[in-house]
Amino acid sequence: MKTIIIFLFLVPFLTFSQNKSLTYTESSNGLNYPEWDGGNSELEFADMNGDGFVDIVSVGDHGNPYINTAQHGIMVYFNDGAGSWSVQMTGNFGYGGIAIGDVNNDGLWDAGYGIHHNYSSNDLGDQILEVALGDETGVNWTAWDDGLATNGEDWGMFGTDFADIDNDGDLDVGSVSFGSGAGVHVYANQMDGSWIQTFGFLGGNAADRFVFGDINNDGNSDFIVAHQYGAVYFGDGTGNFINADGNLPGSGYYFGPSLGDIDNDGDKDIAFVLNDIEVWGWDQDNEVWIDMSGNLTGTSQFSETQLYDMNADGYMDLSAFGNEVFKLWLGDGTGNWSEETQFNTTGISTCQAFRVGGDVDHNGYPDIVLMAEGGSWPSWQNYLRCYKETSESDSLFIKGLFPKGNETFYQNSVHFIDWVSEVPASENSFVKIEFSFYGISGPWNLVADNLPNSGRYQWTIPNTGSENCYLKFTVTTVNDTTSSISDMPFTIFGDEVFLADFVADTTYGIAPLEVHFTDLSIGLINIWIWDFNGDGIFDSFIQNPIWIYDNPGSYNVTLIVSDGANADTTTKENYINVVLTGNQNLEAEPSDHLSLFPNPFSEKANIAFSILSDQEVTIQIYNLQAKEISTILLPTKLFKGSHKIDWYGNDNEGNKLQSGIYVLKFQTGNSIITRKLIIQ
């Protein structure tokens, strides 16, 4: 018998030079059809057909559908990987804003859009705010929009975005009106094709832009909007929002707002056009806005902004477009801006849509798509243009852009992972993403593998609480593979992660394991042993999970040690790590799911769960002595799908439970899921 201590694996960082100057060249072949009309629009980069190349998605401008142009419905310009495009259009509707995300968690990209023209005679396009499910073709769409646009929006909607506003594991939708009258609206996803409004108002003038992001770094989604009644709204994690303009300049009716973490403190800072370009950051400690505009003076010609790390150096950069000029300033993380490059769009001046971020040719640098108006009334029209960064793709490289560090997330909530990747020309590539909850050296748990190298993945945050979380990205071609790790740790609010020393017989086979807990732990404990032979695989598992309801101490369990024939018995002791993760699920795959919010809570908690089939469900509450004190009453049999209930912290006699720590046990025929629950 011997005591084994924890060893850390040092993973080398990939290096990449960001010292070159960024330059751009037009790559618009195929974007001339259909001809556009006029008015504003919104553009998104997304890989709609899963081929690893980002496409351009829109719902058109004033001409959509069929007014002075062949535009109609959802417009997807498919990218051939070299920056040439071919369009497919679906539906008889349009003129508005668009968002892309996976709203029904089937792994395929869907679309949300606010539109001015809802002329359609069928379910796809007959509302001014809709969501449609995609099938990875970018061509076939199914309406999934019951309950949207039912709260007084009797005029066009426009700028649209997705986020998990209530941290329940699915994307919700928000939108702002076209012009005046219809206001701002946020709807919660019920995961059955229906939506319920959680926040909104009517009236006021708007400028067509709406963007979700965590602006105050509390783990809840906020948004910035171009609207007369205010620009910034903080969310509380339940779907409600309050205005947080505070000491920002002007009335809040800003043009071209965008979000990005400028100073790497984990929250989203804001950029917009008032007179000149303004950049402001939220001071989390003093709860005031700090001017980070620096030397951005004399910039009144611009009408749209974008915050994005354009040179992949870990610092947010600022792009702007307007009056025939694109300009890029590089950021240094402190609010200083240095002009990097600019180019002119001669003959097309008034910005109608602007987006940066998609790497259309896999050279490792984000690219630009914009739409601007040329000519004069009544013969003016819009023109769509793409500009790609000119660096050659001669080596394999990958770097994560989000999360990049210091962010906070709630377990079970949904967020996007973003990266850029350079791939030598004509080589197919695939991406693996792994997650560590105990530091930069792992151990690493698989998030997803064999992903198309398109720069974005929708991630459900795991049931693991830690302040030391990292992502590891690996890109692979037939000729090479390389990895990188996120620059700084981020935080997940959830069930604690525990480490422990242990005493064990290290002989292969069945080994008794004595675990010494160093922290109070609640609920089900699973144990993995990390990599006996250094091949990067979890080699062992616990035979019978154990329940811990009381103080730290020592517990005996049985460990099944199983490795391959290549085990190195002379060095295996140097590779042993023990990681204890609190409150893991005993689930089959695919699995039922459960989320609990808020936690801690005082008045009530929302318990949201989804089940894979019609079946009985039991939810019980235990104290730390493993005594059942409350059973939440449910129908005898629940239907397959998503369900939500409120629990007010009462025992079986209806008495309010005292403040403290409890354990919630959720059980179906498929799953037993536990959650630590704190009543304040």
XYZ file of C-alpha atoms in Angstrom:
680
model
C 0.000 0.000 0.000
C 1.270 3.466 -0.753
C -0.080 6.978 -0.905
C -0.380 8.380 -4.407
C -0.456 12.136 -4.833
C -1.840 14.096 -7.723
C 0.440 14.769 -10.697
C -0.292 17.434 -13.318
C 0.142 16.878 -17.038
C 1.826 19.801 -18.740
C 0.329 20.354 -22.191
C 2.497 22.458 -24.495
C 0.946 25.651 -25.845
C 0.741 26.121 -29.566
C 2.483 29.244 -30.743
C 1.327 31.471 -33.566
C 2.527 34.827 -34.790
C 0.055 37.675 -34.739
C 2.628 40.320 -35.690
C 1.750 40.543 -39.374
C -0.314 43.419 -40.717
C -3.884 42.535 -41.643
C -5.009 43.287 -45.169
C -8.214 42.382 -47.000
C -9.268 41.632 -50.543
C -12.751 41.378 -51.991
C -14.138 37.859 -52.400
C -17.688 38.425 -53.621
C -17.995 36.034 -56.547
C -21.617 34.857 -56.566
C -22.940 37.557 -54.231
C -24.332 39.532 -57.182
C -27.412 37.299 -57.435
C -30.104 38.045 -56.640
C -29.901 41.790 -57.048
C -30.806 43.530 -53.825
C -33.249 46.412 -53.436
C -32.729 48.873 -50.545
C -33.137 49.370 -46.822
C -31.499 47.691 -43.841
C -30.782 44.007 -43.381
C -28.850 41.664 -41.069
C -26.141 39.119 -41.952
C -24.797 36.071 -40.099
C -21.854 33.741 -40.627
C -22.770 30.068 -40.045
C -21.965 26.668 -41.540
C -25.476 25.769 -42.626
C -24.703 22.517 -44.460
C -22.021 21.091 -42.153
C -19.202 21.076 -44.707
C -16.798 23.027 -42.471
C -17.020 26.297 -44.413
C -18.943 29.270 -43.048
C -21.833 30.484 -45.171
C -23.622 33.860 -45.205
C -27.248 33.914 -44.040
C -29.864 36.676 -44.317
C -33.565 37.367 -44.804
C -32.895 40.127 -47.305
C -33.619 43.841 -47.484
C -36.660 45.893 -48.529
C -37.079 43.785 -51.671
C -37.725 40.511 -49.873
C -39.981 38.893 -51.012
C -40.130 39.616 -54.737
C -40.209 43.447 -54.699
C -37.899 44.767 -57.417
C -35.763 41.642 -56.891
C -35.864 37.838 -56.855
C -35.159 37.735 -53.085
C -37.425 35.483 -51.035
C -37.342 33.917 -47.591
C -34.258 32.677 -45.744
C -31.251 33.330 -47.984
C -28.168 31.133 -47.603
C -25.074 31.950 -49.653
C -23.092 28.692 -49.584
C -19.297 29.020 -49.447
C -17.123 26.756 -51.588
C -14.125 27.233 -49.254
C -12.330 29.653 -51.537
C -14.664 32.589 -51.059
C -17.071 31.960 -53.949
C -20.786 31.798 -53.198
C -24.049 30.302 -54.490
C -27.417 31.244 -53.034
C -30.444 29.139 -52.078
C -33.655 30.835 -50.928
C -36.621 29.309 -49.097
C -39.991 30.869 -48.227
C -42.202 33.778 -49.221
C -41.242 36.357 -46.592
C -38.399 38.622 -45.563
C -36.873 42.061 -44.910
C -35.479 41.958 -41.392
C -32.890 40.504 -39.038
C -31.680 36.957 -38.464
C -30.039 34.764 -35.800
C -28.613 31.249 -36.100
C -28.537 28.628 -33.322
C -29.778 25.160 -32.395
C -33.111 25.810 -30.667
C -34.294 22.195 -30.315
C -30.908 20.671 -29.342
C -30.751 18.241 -32.251
C -27.263 19.365 -33.310
C -28.469 21.217 -36.429
C -28.520 24.961 -36.996
C -31.907 26.674 -36.910
C -32.924 30.267 -37.696
C -34.778 33.005 -35.846
C -35.854 36.123 -37.694
C -37.805 39.323 -37.210
C -39.362 40.434 -40.489
C -41.305 43.370 -41.908
C -43.034 41.486 -44.716
C -45.018 38.494 -43.435
C -46.863 37.857 -46.684
C -46.686 34.077 -46.586
C -49.878 32.067 -46.868
C -48.386 29.161 -44.921
C -46.872 28.746 -41.441
C -43.365 29.621 -42.636
C -43.399 33.399 -42.886
C -46.869 34.364 -41.630
C -45.611 36.091 -38.426
C -43.298 39.066 -37.961
C -41.172 37.104 -35.465
C -40.471 33.442 -36.176
C -38.161 30.509 -35.533
C -37.632 27.767 -38.125
C -35.856 24.424 -37.730
C -33.111 23.506 -40.183
C -32.021 20.062 -41.390
C -28.333 20.775 -42.256
C -29.135 21.504 -45.891
C -29.703 25.251 -45.506
C -32.682 24.781 -47.808
C -35.420 22.962 -45.889
C -37.059 24.765 -42.976
C -39.905 23.864 -40.594
C -41.839 26.505 -38.659
C -41.350 26.225 -34.859
C -42.960 29.470 -33.763
C -46.202 29.063 -31.814
C -46.679 31.977 -29.400
C -44.212 34.352 -31.053
C -45.301 37.846 -32.129
C -48.426 37.642 -29.936
C -47.839 40.608 -27.628
C -48.786 43.635 -29.671
C -46.122 43.411 -32.378
C -48.391 44.600 -35.181
C -45.583 46.230 -37.178
C -42.340 44.752 -38.482
C -39.703 43.238 -36.220
C -36.020 43.314 -37.153
C -32.691 42.654 -35.333
C -32.853 39.192 -33.729
C -30.583 37.087 -31.513
C -30.524 33.810 -29.543
C -29.364 33.163 -25.956
C -30.283 30.944 -23.010
C -31.939 33.701 -20.957
C -33.146 31.384 -18.159
C -30.179 28.975 -18.017
C -32.390 25.948 -18.624
C -30.432 24.363 -21.459
C -32.170 25.749 -24.542
C -31.888 28.870 -26.672
C -34.449 31.637 -26.304
C -35.071 34.520 -28.721
C -35.115 38.314 -28.565
C -35.897 40.933 -31.188
C -36.347 44.682 -31.730
C -38.829 46.397 -33.992
C -38.343 47.897 -37.413
C -38.647 51.666 -36.947
C -41.223 52.644 -34.352
C -44.085 51.083 -32.473
C -43.504 47.368 -31.992
C -40.831 47.754 -29.286
C -38.595 45.014 -27.856
C -39.599 41.428 -27.069
C -37.967 38.378 -25.477
C -39.520 34.903 -25.590
C -38.594 31.729 -23.678
C -38.303 28.448 -25.540
C -40.665 25.701 -24.299
C -38.845 23.017 -26.373
C -42.059 21.865 -28.037
C -42.310 24.493 -30.775
C -44.004 27.025 -28.525
C -42.701 30.207 -26.873
C -43.752 32.365 -23.907
C -42.904 36.044 -23.590
C -40.804 36.811 -20.494
C -40.023 40.464 -21.188
C -41.034 43.184 -23.595
C -42.585 46.543 -24.264
C -44.225 48.457 -27.090
C -43.548 51.933 -28.480
C -40.471 54.030 -29.136
C -38.161 54.379 -32.119
C -35.652 51.661 -32.975
C -32.608 51.259 -35.215
C -32.865 47.537 -36.041
C -30.105 45.998 -33.869
C -30.428 43.562 -30.922
C -27.507 41.553 -29.415
C -27.411 39.152 -26.420
C -24.352 38.750 -24.153
C -23.371 38.652 -20.474
C -22.482 42.312 -19.923
C -22.064 42.260 -16.127
C -20.550 38.750 -15.861
C -23.105 37.318 -13.454
C -23.737 34.246 -15.599
C -27.047 35.566 -16.937
C -27.736 36.777 -20.473
C -28.137 40.537 -20.968
C -28.685 42.474 -24.190
C -27.858 45.703 -25.965
C -30.427 47.185 -28.326
C -30.754 50.218 -30.599
C -33.922 51.679 -29.075
C -35.175 55.010 -27.824
C -36.142 53.648 -24.392
C -32.633 52.458 -23.504
C -29.628 50.572 -24.787
C -28.472 48.070 -22.130
C -30.671 45.642 -20.214
C -29.384 43.271 -17.516
C -31.046 39.864 -17.168
C -31.805 38.128 -13.863
C -31.655 34.550 -15.154
C -35.423 34.096 -15.174
C -36.164 35.918 -18.424
C -36.745 39.348 -16.915
C -34.568 42.382 -17.715
C -34.006 45.864 -16.274
C -32.492 48.888 -17.967
C -28.853 49.517 -17.009
C -27.875 52.558 -19.100
C -26.683 54.337 -15.945
C -24.034 56.927 -16.798
C -23.794 56.085 -20.509
C -23.898 59.158 -22.766
C -26.930 60.282 -24.709
C -30.410 58.823 -24.604
C -29.503 55.227 -25.449
C -30.684 55.472 -29.053
C -27.384 54.176 -30.429
C -26.514 52.967 -33.916
C -24.623 49.784 -34.750
C -24.199 48.405 -31.184
C -21.918 45.408 -30.626
C -20.498 43.394 -27.705
C -17.026 42.017 -26.871
C -14.737 41.585 -23.863
C -12.171 44.352 -24.369
C -10.235 44.086 -21.079
C -10.430 40.277 -20.613
C -12.306 40.494 -17.315
C -15.021 38.096 -18.457
C -17.842 40.542 -19.169
C -19.007 41.893 -22.509
C -18.124 45.531 -23.147
C -20.094 47.633 -25.620
C -19.389 49.676 -28.741
C -21.813 51.883 -30.657
C -22.080 55.049 -32.731
C -23.486 58.156 -31.076
C -21.708 61.044 -32.729
C -18.316 59.366 -32.918
C -17.688 55.708 -32.075
C -18.050 55.102 -28.331
C -16.637 52.137 -26.389
C -17.666 51.547 -22.752
C -16.939 48.826 -20.206
C -18.935 47.811 -17.144
C -17.076 48.209 -13.827
C -18.284 45.147 -11.914
C -17.023 46.383 -8.539
C -18.456 49.914 -8.620
C -21.382 49.168 -10.966
C -20.715 52.110 -13.274
C -19.759 52.458 -16.921
C -16.138 53.303 -17.776
C -15.284 55.150 -20.996
C -12.828 53.009 -23.017
C -13.069 55.024 -26.239
C -9.491 56.289 -25.932
C -8.365 57.923 -29.164
C -11.525 57.117 -31.163
C -12.252 60.687 -32.228
C -13.215 61.982 -35.649
C -15.166 58.809 -36.412
C -18.572 60.296 -37.136
C -18.687 58.848 -40.675
C -19.275 55.317 -39.340
C -22.699 53.821 -38.697
C -21.982 50.220 -37.575
C -19.452 48.632 -35.183
C -18.210 45.109 -34.521
C -16.035 43.943 -31.601
C -14.026 40.828 -32.530
C -10.474 39.498 -32.157
C -9.443 39.989 -35.779
C -5.769 38.994 -35.387
C -6.335 36.152 -32.885
C -3.937 37.632 -30.308
C -6.345 37.332 -27.360
C -7.417 40.997 -27.353
C -10.649 42.393 -28.705
C -10.365 44.605 -31.785
C -12.794 47.180 -33.170
C -14.121 47.252 -36.744
C -16.412 49.925 -38.170
C -18.055 50.665 -41.499
C -19.837 53.663 -43.005
C -19.596 56.280 -45.742
C -17.603 53.989 -48.087
C -14.937 53.254 -45.442
C -14.082 50.113 -43.471
C -11.565 50.649 -40.665
C -9.963 48.286 -38.145
C -8.372 49.293 -34.837
C -6.411 46.739 -32.808
C -7.016 46.636 -29.055
C -4.439 46.011 -26.326
C -6.795 45.027 -23.501
C -6.656 48.422 -21.771
C -8.874 50.539 -24.018
C -6.088 51.835 -26.255
C -6.764 51.553 -29.979
C -4.210 51.530 -32.803
C -5.363 51.897 -36.375
C -4.422 48.742 -38.287
C -5.936 49.043 -41.750
C -8.751 50.498 -43.797
C -10.201 50.092 -47.273
C -12.808 51.883 -49.350
C -16.009 50.475 -50.864
C -16.108 52.964 -53.695
C -19.602 53.583 -54.998
C -21.451 51.942 -52.109
C -21.658 54.119 -49.041
C -24.634 53.852 -46.688
C -24.161 50.792 -44.466
C -27.214 48.537 -44.337
C -25.658 45.429 -42.707
C -22.226 44.577 -41.279
C -20.689 41.452 -39.746
C -17.172 40.199 -38.996
C -16.020 36.876 -37.592
C -16.405 34.086 -40.127
C -13.138 32.743 -41.552
C -14.331 31.974 -45.073
C -11.071 30.456 -46.361
C -9.490 28.808 -43.276
C -6.427 31.044 -43.150
C -6.824 31.564 -39.382
C -8.144 35.124 -39.533
C -11.761 36.344 -39.337
C -13.256 37.937 -42.446
C -15.868 40.587 -43.241
C -19.265 40.709 -44.926
C -21.196 43.954 -45.447
C -24.056 45.386 -47.409
C -24.165 49.017 -48.507
C -26.269 51.209 -50.703
C -25.114 52.650 -54.011
C -26.632 55.129 -56.428
C -29.360 57.618 -55.567
C -33.125 57.574 -55.212
C -35.104 56.300 -57.025
C -32.432 54.147 -58.681
C -30.373 53.259 -55.599
C -29.909 49.661 -54.537
C -27.928 47.606 -52.049
C -24.806 45.581 -52.815
C -23.519 42.588 -50.838
C -19.738 42.259 -50.454
C -17.340 39.862 -48.713
C -13.722 40.751 -47.871
C -11.280 38.091 -46.737
C -7.951 38.544 -44.975
C -5.104 37.899 -47.422
C -2.695 35.672 -45.434
C -1.729 32.370 -47.039
C -2.826 29.115 -45.402
C 0.455 27.237 -45.072
C 0.367 25.597 -41.619
C -2.087 23.983 -39.221
C -3.292 26.145 -36.344
C -6.283 26.483 -34.010
C -7.152 28.975 -31.281
C -10.236 29.312 -29.107
C -11.878 32.746 -29.089
C -14.771 32.140 -26.659
C -14.748 31.394 -23.818
C -11.347 33.032 -23.548
C -11.235 33.410 -19.752
C -12.842 34.935 -16.651
C -16.394 34.364 -17.898
C -19.015 32.802 -15.627
C -21.634 30.274 -16.705
C -24.375 28.287 -14.996
C -24.304 24.523 -15.262
C -26.824 23.137 -17.792
C -27.052 26.465 -19.643
C -26.310 26.718 -23.365
C -23.524 28.831 -24.912
C -21.509 29.039 -28.121
C -17.862 27.982 -28.329
C -15.959 29.963 -30.984
C -12.539 29.359 -32.537
C -10.418 30.199 -35.584
C -8.280 27.719 -37.455
C -5.670 27.888 -40.196
C -5.630 24.846 -42.482
C -3.276 24.325 -45.450
C -5.106 24.775 -48.727
C -7.333 21.935 -49.977
C -7.001 19.823 -46.813
C -10.125 18.615 -44.998
C -10.031 19.210 -41.248
C -11.977 18.223 -38.159
C -12.040 19.605 -34.634
C -12.151 18.010 -31.189
C -13.062 20.070 -28.110
C -12.248 18.921 -24.564
C -13.021 20.408 -21.170
C -11.065 20.498 -17.898
C -12.623 21.543 -14.616
C -9.337 21.274 -12.697
C -6.864 23.495 -14.446
C -4.792 23.822 -17.557
C -3.227 20.366 -17.260
C -6.470 18.419 -17.238
C -7.626 15.732 -16.955
C -9.705 16.385 -20.090
C -13.299 15.363 -20.699
C -14.656 15.175 -24.231
C -17.083 17.903 -25.301
C -17.359 16.929 -28.990
C -15.266 15.204 -31.638
C -15.093 15.110 -35.432
C -16.727 18.520 -35.699
C -16.714 20.392 -39.007
C -14.014 23.056 -38.722
C -16.512 25.911 -39.011
C -15.540 27.969 -35.963
C -18.624 27.484 -33.773
C -20.177 24.787 -31.585
C -23.207 25.016 -29.301
C -22.277 23.681 -25.849
C -24.452 22.651 -22.912
C -22.389 23.551 -19.838
C -21.680 20.378 -17.786
C -22.944 19.682 -14.268
C -19.664 20.648 -12.667
C -18.835 23.674 -10.546
C -15.326 25.056 -10.728
C -13.404 28.324 -10.980
C -10.579 26.655 -12.916
C -12.176 25.542 -16.191
C -10.381 25.382 -19.542
C -11.134 24.260 -23.088
C -8.698 22.376 -25.283
C -9.025 22.537 -29.078
C -7.485 19.983 -31.453
C -7.599 20.281 -35.245
C -6.714 17.279 -37.406
C -6.078 16.719 -41.105
C -4.851 13.610 -42.886
C -1.319 14.981 -42.605
C -1.142 16.702 -39.231
C -2.746 17.478 -35.884
C -2.228 20.283 -33.390
C -3.849 21.585 -30.198
C -4.210 24.711 -28.105
C -5.741 25.530 -24.719
C -7.790 28.580 -23.789
C -5.644 31.394 -22.381
C -7.320 31.855 -18.985
C -9.699 29.913 -16.720
C -13.435 30.495 -16.660
C -15.993 29.683 -13.957
C -19.012 27.399 -13.894
C -21.592 27.962 -11.171
C -22.675 24.491 -10.161
C -21.997 21.438 -8.052
C -18.517 21.516 -6.539
C -15.542 19.584 -7.821
C -13.460 17.779 -5.190
C -9.968 16.363 -5.229
C -8.683 13.825 -2.778
C -5.576 11.846 -1.987
C -6.097 8.118 -1.866
C -4.485 4.903 -0.743
C -4.699 1.947 -3.080
C -3.024 -1.208 -4.279
C -1.838 -0.220 -7.748
C -1.905 -3.774 -9.104
C -4.153 -4.192 -12.128
C -7.425 -5.899 -11.370
C -9.795 -5.084 -8.532
C -8.309 -2.652 -6.054
C -9.743 -1.385 -2.754
C -9.712 2.404 -2.678
C -9.727 4.511 0.472
C -10.789 8.081 -0.343
C -9.967 11.024 1.925
C -12.367 13.895 1.259
C -10.945 17.342 1.914
C -14.236 19.249 1.498
C -17.840 18.743 2.490
C -19.449 16.832 -0.374
C -23.092 16.218 -1.090
C -24.741 13.636 -3.289
C -23.493 11.021 -5.711
C -19.730 10.671 -6.209
C -18.123 9.122 -9.270
C -14.376 8.443 -9.502
C -12.124 8.151 -12.532
C -8.423 7.299 -12.608
C -6.426 9.254 -15.147
C -4.275 7.434 -17.649
C -2.102 4.633 -16.247
C 0.039 4.431 -19.379
C -0.006 8.040 -20.572
C -2.153 7.411 -23.642
C -4.692 10.087 -22.696
C -7.527 7.664 -21.866
C -9.420 7.252 -18.605
C -8.365 3.748 -17.652
C -10.458 2.971 -14.585
C -13.846 3.521 -13.047
C -15.631 2.992 -9.787
C -17.655 -0.198 -9.427
C -20.352 1.167 -7.143
C -20.891 4.929 -6.818
C -21.062 6.100 -3.227
C -23.381 8.540 -1.482
C -21.952 11.146 0.857
C -24.330 13.140 3.027
C -22.229 14.270 5.964
C -18.807 15.633 6.857
C -15.484 15.106 5.102
C -13.808 11.853 5.943
C -12.556 8.545 4.563
C -14.729 6.152 2.570
C -13.995 2.711 1.162
C -15.043 1.887 -2.389
C -14.103 -0.758 -4.942
C -12.234 0.331 -8.045
C -12.177 -1.623 -11.306
C -8.790 -1.075 -12.957
C -8.827 -1.829 -16.674
C -6.243 -0.710 -19.159
C -5.021 -2.071 -22.472
C -2.239 -4.497 -23.268
C 0.124 -1.576 -23.716
C 0.104 -0.581 -20.052
C 3.515 0.473 -18.774
C 3.602 -1.165 -15.350
C 6.925 0.417 -14.478
C 5.743 4.027 -14.705
C 1.986 3.884 -14.191
C 2.145 5.319 -10.667
C 3.382 8.627 -12.043
C 0.210 9.038 -14.066
C -2.430 8.447 -11.429
C -4.844 11.288 -10.718
C -8.007 10.940 -8.697
C -10.797 13.381 -9.546
C -14.036 13.377 -7.588
C -16.929 15.246 -9.160
C -19.868 15.991 -6.959
C -23.429 15.159 -7.985
C -22.785 13.432 -11.284
C -25.696 11.710 -13.017
C -26.432 7.999 -13.154
C -27.785 8.311 -16.678
C -28.178 6.197 -19.749
C -27.379 7.643 -23.155
C -29.395 9.403 -24.464
C -30.495 10.832 -21.156
C -33.185 12.743 -19.374
C -32.139 16.188 -18.176
C -32.782 18.351 -15.118
C -31.964 21.953 -14.211
C -32.653 23.965 -11.071
C -32.695 27.756 -10.923
C -32.076 29.917 -9.017
C -29.795 28.062 -6.653
C -29.407 29.275 -3.896
C -33.005 30.521 -3.611
C -35.200 32.036 -0.944
C -38.796 32.185 -2.174
C -39.049 29.571 -4.908
C -36.965 27.479 -7.293
C -37.833 26.607 -10.867
C -37.290 22.914 -11.597
C -37.060 22.253 -15.335
C -36.645 18.768 -16.769
C -37.057 16.847 -19.983
C -37.826 13.141 -20.330
C -37.250 10.845 -23.295
C -40.552 8.977 -23.102
C -43.970 9.005 -21.434
C -43.274 7.773 -17.911
C -43.566 8.281 -14.183
C -41.308 10.858 -12.556
C -40.507 11.311 -8.874
C -38.789 14.319 -7.317
C -37.767 14.077 -3.670
C -35.879 16.374 -1.294
C -33.473 14.979 1.333
C -31.649 16.589 4.226
C -27.979 15.932 4.941
C -28.860 12.952 7.109
C -30.297 11.264 3.977
C -33.851 11.613 5.327
C -36.587 12.353 2.814
C -38.403 15.507 3.917
C -40.408 16.497 0.846
C -41.902 14.808 -2.187
C -42.986 17.109 -5.003
C -46.381 16.024 -6.283
C -46.540 15.282 -10.002
C -49.116 13.634 -12.269
C -49.006 9.851 -12.275
C -47.587 9.845 -15.794
C -45.901 12.660 -17.698
C -45.628 12.970 -21.456
C -42.305 12.909 -23.308
C -40.715 16.362 -23.587
C -39.966 19.362 -21.403
C -41.674 20.293 -18.140
C -41.301 23.074 -15.578
C -42.604 23.323 -12.015
C -42.133 25.771 -9.158
C -41.119 24.570 -5.685
C -41.474 26.900 -2.709
C -39.177 25.128 -0.247
C -41.861 23.379 1.830
C -41.750 19.980 3.542
C -44.444 17.334 3.193
C -46.548 19.064 5.858
C -46.421 22.384 4.026
C -43.952 24.011 6.419
C -41.213 26.249 5.086
C -37.834 24.502 5.320
C -35.040 26.164 7.230
C -32.106 27.749 5.436
C -29.421 25.220 4.614
C -28.192 22.568 2.200
C -30.477 19.851 0.830
C -30.328 17.232 -1.926
C -32.867 16.980 -4.739
C -33.295 13.505 -6.263
C -34.949 13.208 -9.688
C -35.827 9.682 -10.810
C -37.339 8.184 -13.956
C -37.091 4.789 -15.569
C -34.003 6.040 -17.399
C -32.216 8.225 -14.894
C -31.385 9.094 -11.336
C -30.152 12.681 -11.189
C -29.175 14.522 -8.014
C -28.605 18.204 -7.374
C -27.355 20.043 -4.325
C -29.985 22.593 -3.353
C -29.420 25.605 -1.096
C -32.219 27.492 0.643
C -31.227 30.947 1.852
